[in-house]
Amino acid sequence: MENKRPGLAALSGLDDPVRGQLYEFVSGSTKPVGRDEAAAAAGIARALAAYHLDKLVALGLLSASYQRPPGRTGRGAGRPAKVYIRSEREFTVTVPPREYELAARLLAQAVESDGGGQSRAALHAAAGQHGAELGEQYRLNGARQGSAEQGMQAALRARGFEPCLDQTGTTLLRNCPFHQLAVRHPDLICGMNLALIEGLAAGLNAAGLRPVLDPGPGRCCVVISQGQPT
């Protein structure tokens, strides 16, 4: 358990209800969050919010920096305010110890070593089938509760993709649940993600949603645009 203690300490820190609420708020924001904003969202005093936010930084769950409010520059702009974003660190705790990530890395290496491409095609097919089954499940269970677009958002959110809409109505995925694998095997994992989400759209009968590869910093490589394919 020696190598698991940092993860255990970090995750245990979220057991505090106020700290957990602040972490969720900062993680869900598309921009750095200041102390006043976080305090208002949690309904607590600024000093208490600052205390818990800095504790989350110490645990490695948040990262902090300083920046001036938008539009304020030069002399008289005031001191930069402390702002917080979700940390890029990852924490995993398993009891007893498990090495699922190692198994996934070895499987990814095996697929990439197949020069004939059959393993990659099988992976894409499996991802597409899983996505279609998941989409059909959401479509049947939520037929009376919302649209296909809402089903897509719910399914992606449940799998950790953290979908959000930009100003054009395109769905961006703020998180890749397979981030470490995507760093080591970007083509393989991005293709798998695309196949998974294409299958999800098919299972939802969401003909108006078009998943495409469009890599960008700090998010999944897949985006979902509105409209029929051209």
PDB file of C-alpha atoms in Angstrom:
ATOM      1  CA  MET A   1       0.000   0.000   0.000  1.00  0.00           C
ATOM      2  CA  GLU A   2       3.021   2.341   0.155  1.00  0.00           C
ATOM      3  CA  ASN A   3       2.567   3.610  -3.406  1.00  0.00           C
ATOM      4  CA  LYS A   4      -1.188   4.025  -2.887  1.00  0.00           C
ATOM      5  CA  ARG A   5      -1.056   6.347   0.122  1.00  0.00           C
ATOM      6  CA  PRO A   6      -1.007   9.646  -1.858  1.00  0.00           C
ATOM      7  CA  GLY A   7      -4.088   8.528  -3.744  1.00  0.00           C
ATOM      8  CA  LEU A   8      -5.813   7.394  -0.585  1.00  0.00           C
ATOM      9  CA  ALA A   9      -5.094  10.717   1.137  1.00  0.00           C
ATOM     10  CA  ALA A  10      -6.331  12.712  -1.873  1.00  0.00           C
ATOM     11  CA  LEU A  11      -9.559  10.778  -2.273  1.00  0.00           C
ATOM     12  CA  SER A  12     -10.200  10.781   1.480  1.00  0.00           C
ATOM     13  CA  GLY A  13      -9.988  14.575   1.363  1.00  0.00           C
ATOM     14  CA  LEU A  14     -13.115  14.637  -0.788  1.00  0.00           C
ATOM     15  CA  ASP A  15     -15.104  12.955   1.978  1.00  0.00           C
ATOM     16  CA  ASP A  16     -15.577  16.385   3.563  1.00  0.00           C
ATOM     17  CA  PRO A  17     -18.881  17.647   2.063  1.00  0.00           C
ATOM     18  CA  VAL A  18     -17.739  21.262   1.623  1.00  0.00           C
ATOM     19  CA  ARG A  19     -14.418  20.227   0.117  1.00  0.00           C
ATOM     20  CA  GLY A  20     -16.153  17.791  -2.213  1.00  0.00           C
ATOM     21  CA  GLN A  21     -18.610  20.467  -3.336  1.00  0.00           C
ATOM     22  CA  LEU A  22     -15.803  22.918  -4.070  1.00  0.00           C
ATOM     23  CA  TYR A  23     -13.869  20.297  -6.011  1.00  0.00           C
ATOM     24  CA  GLU A  24     -16.907  19.467  -8.142  1.00  0.00           C
ATOM     25  CA  PHE A  25     -17.541  23.141  -8.847  1.00  0.00           C
ATOM     26  CA  VAL A  26     -13.968  23.883  -9.892  1.00  0.00           C
ATOM     27  CA  SER A  27     -13.769  20.687 -11.967  1.00  0.00           C
ATOM     28  CA  GLY A  28     -16.975  21.567 -13.794  1.00  0.00           C
ATOM     29  CA  SER A  29     -15.832  25.059 -14.740  1.00  0.00           C
ATOM     30  CA  THR A  30     -14.399  25.770 -18.188  1.00  0.00           C
ATOM     31  CA  LYS A  31     -12.189  28.549 -16.770  1.00  0.00           C
ATOM     32  CA  PRO A  32     -10.128  29.133 -13.612  1.00  0.00           C
ATOM     33  CA  VAL A  33     -12.271  29.787 -10.534  1.00  0.00           C
ATOM     34  CA  GLY A  34     -11.594  32.518  -7.977  1.00  0.00           C
ATOM     35  CA  ARG A  35     -12.222  32.313  -4.254  1.00  0.00           C
ATOM     36  CA  ASP A  36     -15.238  34.635  -4.309  1.00  0.00           C
ATOM     37  CA  GLU A  37     -16.891  32.635  -7.084  1.00  0.00           C
ATOM     38  CA  ALA A  38     -16.235  29.327  -5.321  1.00  0.00           C
ATOM     39  CA  ALA A  39     -17.521  30.661  -2.001  1.00  0.00           C
ATOM     40  CA  ALA A  40     -20.742  31.891  -3.613  1.00  0.00           C
ATOM     41  CA  ALA A  41     -21.296  28.548  -5.344  1.00  0.00           C
ATOM     42  CA  ALA A  42     -20.839  26.625  -2.088  1.00  0.00           C
ATOM     43  CA  GLY A  43     -22.779  29.129   0.014  1.00  0.00           C
ATOM     44  CA  ILE A  44     -19.933  29.624   2.496  1.00  0.00           C
ATOM     45  CA  ALA A  45     -17.676  32.458   3.622  1.00  0.00           C
ATOM     46  CA  ARG A  46     -14.734  33.410   1.423  1.00  0.00           C
ATOM     47  CA  ALA A  47     -12.194  32.606   4.131  1.00  0.00           C
ATOM     48  CA  LEU A  48     -13.601  29.105   4.568  1.00  0.00           C
ATOM     49  CA  ALA A  49     -13.631  28.554   0.804  1.00  0.00           C
ATOM     50  CA  ALA A  50     -10.001  29.681   0.589  1.00  0.00           C
ATOM     51  CA  TYR A  51      -9.027  27.256   3.351  1.00  0.00           C
ATOM     52  CA  HIS A  52     -10.635  24.261   1.651  1.00  0.00           C
ATOM     53  CA  LEU A  53      -9.423  25.237  -1.828  1.00  0.00           C
ATOM     54  CA  ASP A  54      -5.831  25.426  -0.619  1.00  0.00           C
ATOM     55  CA  LYS A  55      -6.261  22.062   1.118  1.00  0.00           C
ATOM     56  CA  LEU A  56      -7.348  20.593  -2.235  1.00  0.00           C
ATOM     57  CA  VAL A  57      -4.221  22.086  -3.818  1.00  0.00           C
ATOM     58  CA  ALA A  58      -2.052  20.517  -1.108  1.00  0.00           C
ATOM     59  CA  LEU A  59      -3.681  17.141  -1.785  1.00  0.00           C
ATOM     60  CA  GLY A  60      -2.882  17.463  -5.489  1.00  0.00           C
ATOM     61  CA  LEU A  61      -6.527  17.590  -6.580  1.00  0.00           C
ATOM     62  CA  LEU A  62      -6.476  21.241  -7.685  1.00  0.00           C
ATOM     63  CA  SER A  63      -3.806  23.520  -9.122  1.00  0.00           C
ATOM     64  CA  ALA A  64      -3.546  27.196  -8.233  1.00  0.00           C
ATOM     65  CA  SER A  65      -2.155  30.234 -10.031  1.00  0.00           C
ATOM     66  CA  TYR A  66      -2.528  34.005  -9.929  1.00  0.00           C
ATOM     67  CA  GLN A  67      -4.156  36.222 -12.534  1.00  0.00           C
ATOM     68  CA  ARG A  68      -5.671  39.671 -12.756  1.00  0.00           C
ATOM     69  CA  PRO A  69      -9.374  40.101 -13.507  1.00  0.00           C
ATOM     70  CA  PRO A  70     -10.149  40.396 -17.246  1.00  0.00           C
ATOM     71  CA  GLY A  71      -9.568  43.895 -18.620  1.00  0.00           C
ATOM     72  CA  ARG A  72      -7.266  45.024 -15.821  1.00  0.00           C
ATOM     73  CA  THR A  73      -3.630  45.621 -16.768  1.00  0.00           C
ATOM     74  CA  GLY A  74      -0.765  47.872 -15.814  1.00  0.00           C
ATOM     75  CA  ARG A  75      -0.496  50.063 -12.732  1.00  0.00           C
ATOM     76  CA  GLY A  76      -3.625  50.352 -10.680  1.00  0.00           C
ATOM     77  CA  ALA A  77      -4.931  46.989 -11.815  1.00  0.00           C
ATOM     78  CA  GLY A  78      -4.590  45.618  -8.292  1.00  0.00           C
ATOM     79  CA  ARG A  79      -2.961  42.468  -7.031  1.00  0.00           C
ATOM     80  CA  PRO A  80      -3.507  39.284  -9.055  1.00  0.00           C
ATOM     81  CA  ALA A  81      -6.172  37.046  -7.549  1.00  0.00           C
ATOM     82  CA  LYS A  82      -5.592  33.402  -6.727  1.00  0.00           C
ATOM     83  CA  VAL A  83      -7.535  31.086  -9.035  1.00  0.00           C
ATOM     84  CA  TYR A  84      -7.975  27.321  -9.149  1.00  0.00           C
ATOM     85  CA  ILE A  85      -8.369  24.651 -11.808  1.00  0.00           C
ATOM     86  CA  ARG A  86      -8.545  20.867 -11.660  1.00  0.00           C
ATOM     87  CA  SER A  87      -5.128  19.262 -11.373  1.00  0.00           C
ATOM     88  CA  GLU A  88      -3.782  17.083 -14.177  1.00  0.00           C
ATOM     89  CA  ARG A  89      -2.650  14.495 -11.626  1.00  0.00           C
ATOM     90  CA  GLU A  90      -4.507  11.196 -11.406  1.00  0.00           C
ATOM     91  CA  PHE A  91      -5.162   9.104  -8.303  1.00  0.00           C
ATOM     92  CA  THR A  92      -6.154   5.466  -8.134  1.00  0.00           C
ATOM     93  CA  VAL A  93      -6.677   3.320  -5.070  1.00  0.00           C
ATOM     94  CA  THR A  94      -7.402  -0.417  -5.292  1.00  0.00           C
ATOM     95  CA  VAL A  95      -7.571  -2.883  -2.434  1.00  0.00           C
ATOM     96  CA  PRO A  96      -6.043  -5.367  -2.986  1.00  0.00           C
ATOM     97  CA  PRO A  97      -3.635  -3.825  -5.530  1.00  0.00           C
ATOM     98  CA  ARG A  98      -4.601  -4.183  -9.202  1.00  0.00           C
ATOM     99  CA  GLU A  99      -2.808  -3.252 -12.443  1.00  0.00           C
ATOM    100  CA  TYR A 100      -5.595  -2.752 -14.957  1.00  0.00           C
ATOM    101  CA  GLU A 101      -3.742   0.110 -16.634  1.00  0.00           C
ATOM    102  CA  LEU A 102      -0.735  -2.121 -17.263  1.00  0.00           C
ATOM    103  CA  ALA A 103      -2.967  -4.724 -18.903  1.00  0.00           C
ATOM    104  CA  ALA A 104      -4.542  -2.014 -21.069  1.00  0.00           C
ATOM    105  CA  ARG A 105      -1.115  -0.712 -22.144  1.00  0.00           C
ATOM    106  CA  LEU A 106       0.041  -4.206 -23.101  1.00  0.00           C
ATOM    107  CA  LEU A 107      -3.142  -4.824 -25.085  1.00  0.00           C
ATOM    108  CA  ALA A 108      -2.714  -1.484 -26.864  1.00  0.00           C
ATOM    109  CA  GLN A 109       0.881  -2.356 -27.764  1.00  0.00           C
ATOM    110  CA  ALA A 110      -0.257  -5.729 -29.091  1.00  0.00           C
ATOM    111  CA  VAL A 111      -2.895  -4.102 -31.304  1.00  0.00           C
ATOM    112  CA  GLU A 112      -0.408  -1.581 -32.668  1.00  0.00           C
ATOM    113  CA  SER A 113       2.097  -4.339 -33.450  1.00  0.00           C
ATOM    114  CA  ASP A 114      -0.402  -6.046 -35.780  1.00  0.00           C
ATOM    115  CA  GLY A 115       0.821  -4.831 -39.144  1.00  0.00           C
ATOM    116  CA  GLY A 116      -2.189  -6.282 -40.935  1.00  0.00           C
ATOM    117  CA  GLY A 117      -4.600  -4.019 -39.088  1.00  0.00           C
ATOM    118  CA  GLN A 118      -6.983  -6.827 -38.159  1.00  0.00           C
ATOM    119  CA  SER A 119      -6.611  -6.211 -34.425  1.00  0.00           C
ATOM    120  CA  ARG A 120      -7.286  -2.498 -34.852  1.00  0.00           C
ATOM    121  CA  ALA A 121     -10.376  -3.231 -36.946  1.00  0.00           C
ATOM    122  CA  ALA A 122     -11.607  -5.669 -34.300  1.00  0.00           C
ATOM    123  CA  LEU A 123     -11.075  -3.041 -31.591  1.00  0.00           C
ATOM    124  CA  HIS A 124     -13.059  -0.442 -33.547  1.00  0.00           C
ATOM    125  CA  ALA A 125     -15.828  -2.961 -34.177  1.00  0.00           C
ATOM    126  CA  ALA A 126     -16.009  -3.877 -30.482  1.00  0.00           C
ATOM    127  CA  ALA A 127     -16.044  -0.202 -29.474  1.00  0.00           C
ATOM    128  CA  GLY A 128     -18.776   0.571 -32.000  1.00  0.00           C
ATOM    129  CA  GLN A 129     -20.879  -2.357 -30.840  1.00  0.00           C
ATOM    130  CA  HIS A 130     -20.527  -1.365 -27.195  1.00  0.00           C
ATOM    131  CA  GLY A 131     -21.475   2.213 -28.043  1.00  0.00           C
ATOM    132  CA  ALA A 132     -24.525   1.053 -30.009  1.00  0.00           C
ATOM    133  CA  GLU A 133     -25.701  -1.171 -27.152  1.00  0.00           C
ATOM    134  CA  LEU A 134     -25.211   1.661 -24.686  1.00  0.00           C
ATOM    135  CA  GLY A 135     -27.071   4.095 -26.942  1.00  0.00           C
ATOM    136  CA  GLU A 136     -29.962   1.693 -27.415  1.00  0.00           C
ATOM    137  CA  GLN A 137     -30.170   1.224 -23.652  1.00  0.00           C
ATOM    138  CA  TYR A 138     -30.396   4.975 -23.081  1.00  0.00           C
ATOM    139  CA  ARG A 139     -32.886   5.353 -25.933  1.00  0.00           C
ATOM    140  CA  LEU A 140     -35.217   2.689 -24.556  1.00  0.00           C
ATOM    141  CA  ASN A 141     -34.925   3.758 -20.925  1.00  0.00           C
ATOM    142  CA  GLY A 142     -35.253   7.457 -21.629  1.00  0.00           C
ATOM    143  CA  ALA A 143     -37.653   7.505 -24.568  1.00  0.00           C
ATOM    144  CA  ARG A 144     -40.160   9.545 -22.587  1.00  0.00           C
ATOM    145  CA  GLN A 145     -37.653  11.609 -20.693  1.00  0.00           C
ATOM    146  CA  GLY A 146     -35.701  13.517 -23.318  1.00  0.00           C
ATOM    147  CA  SER A 147     -34.250  13.800 -26.813  1.00  0.00           C
ATOM    148  CA  ALA A 148     -31.467  11.819 -28.445  1.00  0.00           C
ATOM    149  CA  GLU A 149     -29.145  14.750 -27.779  1.00  0.00           C
ATOM    150  CA  GLN A 150     -29.949  14.570 -24.067  1.00  0.00           C
ATOM    151  CA  GLY A 151     -29.383  10.818 -24.131  1.00  0.00           C
ATOM    152  CA  MET A 152     -25.996  11.377 -25.763  1.00  0.00           C
ATOM    153  CA  GLN A 153     -25.023  13.910 -23.103  1.00  0.00           C
ATOM    154  CA  ALA A 154     -26.152  11.608 -20.279  1.00  0.00           C
ATOM    155  CA  ALA A 155     -24.334   8.565 -21.672  1.00  0.00           C
ATOM    156  CA  LEU A 156     -21.094  10.480 -22.210  1.00  0.00           C
ATOM    157  CA  ARG A 157     -21.304  12.051 -18.773  1.00  0.00           C
ATOM    158  CA  ALA A 158     -21.829   8.655 -17.151  1.00  0.00           C
ATOM    159  CA  ARG A 159     -18.662   7.372 -18.860  1.00  0.00           C
ATOM    160  CA  GLY A 160     -16.530  10.294 -17.673  1.00  0.00           C
ATOM    161  CA  PHE A 161     -16.237  12.283 -20.928  1.00  0.00           C
ATOM    162  CA  GLU A 162     -17.630  15.488 -19.346  1.00  0.00           C
ATOM    163  CA  PRO A 163     -19.527  16.840 -22.381  1.00  0.00           C
ATOM    164  CA  CYS A 164     -20.170  20.567 -22.767  1.00  0.00           C
ATOM    165  CA  LEU A 165     -21.522  22.752 -25.567  1.00  0.00           C
ATOM    166  CA  ASP A 166     -19.509  25.512 -27.182  1.00  0.00           C
ATOM    167  CA  GLN A 167     -20.987  28.666 -28.707  1.00  0.00           C
ATOM    168  CA  THR A 168     -21.712  26.915 -32.014  1.00  0.00           C
ATOM    169  CA  GLY A 169     -23.653  24.066 -30.419  1.00  0.00           C
ATOM    170  CA  THR A 170     -20.808  21.594 -30.932  1.00  0.00           C
ATOM    171  CA  THR A 171     -20.320  19.140 -28.078  1.00  0.00           C
ATOM    172  CA  LEU A 172     -16.791  19.142 -26.679  1.00  0.00           C
ATOM    173  CA  LEU A 173     -15.588  16.417 -24.326  1.00  0.00           C
ATOM    174  CA  ARG A 174     -13.589  18.031 -21.538  1.00  0.00           C
ATOM    175  CA  ASN A 175     -12.113  14.754 -20.316  1.00  0.00           C
ATOM    176  CA  CYS A 176     -10.759  11.591 -21.901  1.00  0.00           C
ATOM    177  CA  PRO A 177     -11.389   8.620 -19.576  1.00  0.00           C
ATOM    178  CA  PHE A 178      -8.459   6.858 -21.271  1.00  0.00           C
ATOM    179  CA  HIS A 179      -6.049   9.785 -20.996  1.00  0.00           C
ATOM    180  CA  GLN A 180      -2.866   7.895 -20.088  1.00  0.00           C
ATOM    181  CA  LEU A 181      -3.432   5.401 -22.890  1.00  0.00           C
ATOM    182  CA  ALA A 182      -4.234   8.216 -25.324  1.00  0.00           C
ATOM    183  CA  VAL A 183      -0.916   9.904 -24.487  1.00  0.00           C
ATOM    184  CA  ARG A 184       1.020   6.720 -25.314  1.00  0.00           C
ATOM    185  CA  HIS A 185      -1.144   5.489 -28.196  1.00  0.00           C
ATOM    186  CA  PRO A 186      -2.995   8.532 -29.589  1.00  0.00           C
ATOM    187  CA  ASP A 187      -4.007   7.143 -32.985  1.00  0.00           C
ATOM    188  CA  LEU A 188      -5.254   3.878 -31.532  1.00  0.00           C
ATOM    189  CA  ILE A 189      -7.205   5.323 -28.607  1.00  0.00           C
ATOM    190  CA  CYS A 190      -8.615   8.294 -30.519  1.00  0.00           C
ATOM    191  CA  GLY A 191      -9.871   5.908 -33.200  1.00  0.00           C
ATOM    192  CA  MET A 192     -11.423   3.720 -30.513  1.00  0.00           C
ATOM    193  CA  ASN A 193     -13.132   6.748 -28.959  1.00  0.00           C
ATOM    194  CA  LEU A 194     -14.527   7.791 -32.319  1.00  0.00           C
ATOM    195  CA  ALA A 195     -15.894   4.308 -32.992  1.00  0.00           C
ATOM    196  CA  LEU A 196     -17.423   4.177 -29.504  1.00  0.00           C
ATOM    197  CA  ILE A 197     -19.210   7.513 -29.881  1.00  0.00           C
ATOM    198  CA  GLU A 198     -20.302   6.769 -33.453  1.00  0.00           C
ATOM    199  CA  GLY A 199     -21.863   3.577 -32.123  1.00  0.00           C
ATOM    200  CA  LEU A 200     -23.499   5.537 -29.328  1.00  0.00           C
ATOM    201  CA  ALA A 201     -25.066   7.940 -31.835  1.00  0.00           C
ATOM    202  CA  ALA A 202     -26.307   5.019 -33.933  1.00  0.00           C
ATOM    203  CA  GLY A 203     -27.831   3.286 -30.897  1.00  0.00           C
ATOM    204  CA  LEU A 204     -29.620   6.502 -29.974  1.00  0.00           C
ATOM    205  CA  ASN A 205     -30.901   6.964 -33.556  1.00  0.00           C
ATOM    206  CA  ALA A 206     -29.295  10.410 -33.352  1.00  0.00           C
ATOM    207  CA  ALA A 207     -28.888  11.052 -37.065  1.00  0.00           C
ATOM    208  CA  GLY A 208     -28.378  14.749 -36.409  1.00  0.00           C
ATOM    209  CA  LEU A 209     -25.259  14.191 -34.305  1.00  0.00           C
ATOM    210  CA  ARG A 210     -21.968  13.686 -36.119  1.00  0.00           C
ATOM    211  CA  PRO A 211     -18.887  12.596 -34.113  1.00  0.00           C
ATOM    212  CA  VAL A 212     -15.600  13.575 -35.789  1.00  0.00           C
ATOM    213  CA  LEU A 213     -11.938  13.611 -34.844  1.00  0.00           C
ATOM    214  CA  ASP A 214     -10.804  17.122 -33.952  1.00  0.00           C
ATOM    215  CA  PRO A 215      -8.006  16.933 -31.345  1.00  0.00           C
ATOM    216  CA  GLY A 216      -7.482  19.937 -29.094  1.00  0.00           C
ATOM    217  CA  PRO A 217      -5.572  20.736 -25.915  1.00  0.00           C
ATOM    218  CA  GLY A 218      -7.070  19.650 -22.613  1.00  0.00           C
ATOM    219  CA  ARG A 219      -9.943  17.569 -24.030  1.00  0.00           C
ATOM    220  CA  CYS A 220     -10.893  14.363 -25.828  1.00  0.00           C
ATOM    221  CA  CYS A 221      -9.988  14.115 -29.504  1.00  0.00           C
ATOM    222  CA  VAL A 222     -13.637  13.616 -30.552  1.00  0.00           C
ATOM    223  CA  VAL A 223     -16.154  16.418 -30.968  1.00  0.00           C
ATOM    224  CA  ILE A 224     -19.826  16.017 -31.866  1.00  0.00           C
ATOM    225  CA  SER A 225     -21.244  18.469 -34.349  1.00  0.00           C
ATOM    226  CA  GLN A 226     -24.854  19.072 -35.295  1.00  0.00           C
ATOM    227  CA  GLY A 227     -26.205  18.194 -38.730  1.00  0.00           C
ATOM    228  CA  GLN A 228     -26.048  15.439 -41.298  1.00  0.00           C
ATOM    229  CA  PRO A 229     -22.686  14.370 -42.768  1.00  0.00           C
ATOM    230  CA  THR A 230     -21.724  16.281 -45.911  1.00  0.00           C
TER     231      THR A 230
END
